[in-house]
XYZ file of C-alpha atoms in Angstrom:
259
model
C 74.642 129.170 129.706
C 71.379 127.934 128.659
C 72.371 126.771 125.782
C 75.397 125.230 126.843
C 72.321 123.332 129.893
C 71.256 122.270 126.248
C 73.651 120.908 124.180
C 74.701 118.674 127.036
C 71.030 117.479 127.755
C 71.450 116.593 123.843
C 74.684 114.139 124.037
C 74.153 110.897 122.849
C 74.324 107.831 124.300
C 77.708 106.422 122.297
C 78.933 110.291 123.411
C 78.162 109.415 127.601
C 80.023 106.142 126.333
C 82.790 107.092 125.007
C 83.326 109.631 127.817
C 82.993 106.218 130.230
C 85.458 104.313 128.125
C 88.018 107.391 128.879
C 87.751 107.412 132.228
C 88.018 103.507 132.209
C 91.262 103.714 130.287
C 92.652 106.519 131.852
C 92.742 104.525 135.570
C 94.384 101.214 133.783
C 96.402 103.301 131.916
C 97.800 105.293 135.531
C 97.946 108.467 133.800
C 95.500 112.062 133.005
C 95.952 111.084 129.026
C 95.361 108.250 127.478
C 97.012 107.395 124.212
C 94.777 109.129 120.997
C 95.457 104.959 119.552
C 94.031 103.225 122.763
C 90.616 106.105 122.011
C 90.010 105.301 118.706
C 90.658 101.352 118.918
C 87.295 101.514 121.386
C 85.861 103.817 119.481
C 86.109 101.862 116.245
C 84.880 98.487 118.147
C 81.645 100.406 120.166
C 80.490 102.429 116.485
C 81.242 102.406 112.785
C 82.952 105.929 110.912
C 85.925 107.882 111.901
C 86.939 107.627 115.686
C 88.051 110.976 115.723
C 84.662 112.652 115.114
C 82.598 111.809 118.060
C 86.047 112.728 120.436
C 86.437 116.317 118.619
C 82.093 116.930 119.080
C 83.081 116.272 123.113
C 85.900 118.835 123.000
C 83.598 121.242 121.420
C 81.350 121.505 124.081
C 84.018 121.666 126.896
C 84.179 117.704 128.207
C 87.675 116.155 126.314
C 91.127 118.105 126.424
C 93.069 116.866 122.549
C 96.406 117.005 122.917
C 97.881 116.604 119.081
C 101.082 115.521 117.937
C 103.899 113.086 117.833
C 102.278 111.868 121.562
C 98.763 112.673 119.965
C 96.749 111.947 123.488
C 93.523 112.543 125.209
C 91.631 113.343 128.549
C 89.077 114.205 130.587
C 87.946 117.509 131.878
C 86.679 118.186 135.125
C 82.469 118.618 133.659
C 80.693 116.302 135.572
C 78.784 113.483 132.590
C 75.510 114.075 131.975
C 72.623 111.784 133.267
C 68.773 112.204 131.778
C 67.274 111.083 128.484
C 70.235 110.421 126.148
C 69.666 110.569 122.225
C 70.648 107.312 120.154
C 70.731 104.149 120.730
C 72.593 101.908 122.469
C 76.282 101.991 122.243
C 78.024 98.383 121.120
C 78.908 96.837 124.112
C 82.093 95.961 124.752
C 83.689 92.207 126.600
C 84.292 92.886 130.074
C 87.393 93.413 131.041
C 88.277 95.011 127.564
C 89.855 98.389 129.036
C 92.716 97.155 131.313
C 93.464 93.764 128.323
C 93.606 96.589 125.171
C 96.000 99.200 127.678
C 98.189 96.554 128.398
C 99.101 95.544 125.518
C 100.028 98.907 124.504
C 102.084 98.409 127.627
C 103.556 95.393 126.654
C 104.813 97.410 123.242
C 102.129 97.108 120.662
C 101.361 100.315 118.352
C 99.109 99.066 116.178
C 95.818 97.917 117.990
C 92.961 96.382 116.555
C 89.191 95.115 118.034
C 91.739 91.933 118.889
C 93.640 92.983 121.806
C 90.546 94.269 123.644
C 89.428 90.637 124.116
C 92.433 89.013 123.800
C 94.933 88.352 126.583
C 98.286 89.237 126.698
C 100.930 86.992 126.238
C 104.311 88.813 126.813
C 106.394 88.971 123.566
C 109.142 87.075 123.212
C 112.487 89.449 122.959
C 114.680 89.010 119.066
C 117.466 86.600 120.159
C 121.241 88.178 119.531
C 123.165 85.269 117.771
C 126.548 87.868 118.049
C 128.292 90.608 119.334
C 126.395 94.403 118.651
C 127.306 95.343 114.836
C 129.456 98.069 114.248
C 127.710 101.534 114.263
C 129.241 101.879 110.398
C 126.709 104.618 108.115
C 125.079 101.506 106.440
C 124.324 100.507 109.705
C 122.649 103.709 111.388
C 120.556 103.427 107.480
C 119.277 100.495 107.778
C 118.540 100.910 111.637
C 116.937 104.293 110.605
C 114.956 102.467 108.026
C 113.882 99.300 110.918
C 112.943 102.533 113.747
C 111.701 105.546 111.984
C 108.354 106.642 113.132
C 105.481 105.773 110.294
C 102.140 107.758 109.244
C 99.901 107.083 107.297
C 97.622 109.642 104.734
C 95.636 110.836 108.365
C 98.565 111.248 109.888
C 97.845 108.139 112.059
C 100.860 106.495 114.042
C 101.524 103.369 112.099
C 103.599 100.144 113.193
C 107.376 100.692 111.607
C 109.203 98.363 109.315
C 110.828 96.420 112.214
C 107.555 95.673 113.904
C 106.682 93.930 110.632
C 110.081 92.522 110.177
C 109.518 91.156 114.073
C 106.344 89.777 112.967
C 107.884 87.979 110.259
C 110.474 86.511 111.619
C 108.026 84.279 114.096
C 105.884 83.151 111.739
C 108.780 82.239 109.666
C 110.284 80.727 112.990
C 107.136 79.126 114.300
C 106.429 77.842 109.727
C 110.164 76.182 109.904
C 111.163 78.395 107.095
C 109.592 80.784 104.669
C 106.172 81.961 104.748
C 103.424 81.842 101.610
C 101.995 85.038 99.921
C 98.974 83.963 101.795
C 100.866 83.840 105.238
C 102.274 87.023 104.395
C 99.421 89.043 102.844
C 97.255 88.391 106.496
C 100.820 89.652 108.406
C 100.299 92.861 106.167
C 96.610 93.324 106.408
C 97.061 92.976 110.385
C 99.402 95.756 110.625
C 98.020 97.897 107.954
C 93.850 96.955 107.890
C 92.326 100.884 107.056
C 94.519 99.579 103.408
C 92.114 98.168 100.694
C 95.334 96.318 99.214
C 97.973 95.084 102.091
C 99.839 93.397 99.394
C 101.459 97.384 98.525
C 102.979 97.351 102.095
C 105.454 93.966 100.665
C 105.921 95.539 97.753
C 106.973 98.871 99.475
C 109.222 96.622 101.972
C 110.667 94.636 98.626
C 111.526 97.640 97.501
C 113.218 98.593 101.216
C 115.297 95.635 100.864
C 113.682 94.072 103.950
C 111.973 91.164 102.501
C 113.097 89.007 99.694
C 110.906 86.052 97.253
C 112.870 83.023 97.961
C 110.980 80.461 95.953
C 108.144 80.142 93.394
C 106.468 76.787 92.318
C 103.479 77.449 90.424
C 101.755 79.607 91.865
C 102.635 79.301 95.334
C 105.999 81.906 96.473
C 107.269 82.434 99.866
C 108.753 84.949 101.420
C 111.794 85.964 103.981
C 113.313 88.751 105.888
C 116.719 89.673 103.946
C 119.665 88.671 106.047
C 120.496 91.744 106.806
C 117.922 92.950 108.511
C 116.977 89.403 110.511
C 121.085 89.871 111.813
C 120.731 93.455 112.629
C 116.825 93.258 114.279
C 118.413 91.628 117.802
C 120.018 95.411 117.968
C 117.431 97.626 117.920
C 114.140 98.749 119.359
C 111.599 96.586 116.889
C 108.988 94.811 118.559
C 106.613 92.391 117.220
C 102.618 93.203 117.678
C 101.811 89.043 117.408
C 101.900 86.616 120.229
C 102.967 82.965 119.510
C 98.752 81.631 119.668
C 98.325 84.305 117.045
C 100.990 84.241 114.740
C 100.293 79.817 115.006
C 95.840 81.189 114.072
C 97.498 83.129 110.769
C 99.908 80.012 109.891
C 96.469 78.105 110.176
C 94.442 79.932 108.389
C 96.541 78.905 105.922
C 96.211 75.301 105.625
C 92.660 75.271 105.951
C 92.315 77.694 103.115
């Protein structure tokens, strides 16, 4: 018991802040369990380094429950958050309303979260527009649908956005651009979806190999890319949703013009 009390007293400011974050997120989410990715984006905004470490330490001390698997999540235990003198420096501050913003983004279907989602208001995402009857569920269509909708994980076992989510955002950029997007714009799109990769362009190579996007024009050093017609026609009849609001997509296109 004495050792447990000492462990509580040695809690850092960061750890107590994260417990308060978890309670705030659970309140906004309306559930006991909070999806792991929501908590991790808050931790990453608070500090640098791997987000799993602080939560594992809190679990060892009995303050947090961890649910593993496809629907990985965290919840608070009944242990009271300690007061008193805490070790460590103040945690990075988050803008007011950050917890509710990131939860609302999640409820809108966003699964690739960044610090921007803690600061930006939620803009409802427009569903892809169907332009004809649903395709017949042939073996080929089912295979293409699987490519778009399949859940993906990175090497650390963390969930990543599906190919379909990237395709929807690609289509939005194409629509706002009035045609295929340049290599620099597509790179920013891939960096948005795979922020932890050193070379986000490797994603484009994989999507080209899978027949999702194609090179349509090349003028000197400038290349332009678009979603292939096969997937362009199928997306509206899948569960795929993008992560970009129109304002965010427009800002990505404006960056191109300034560069």
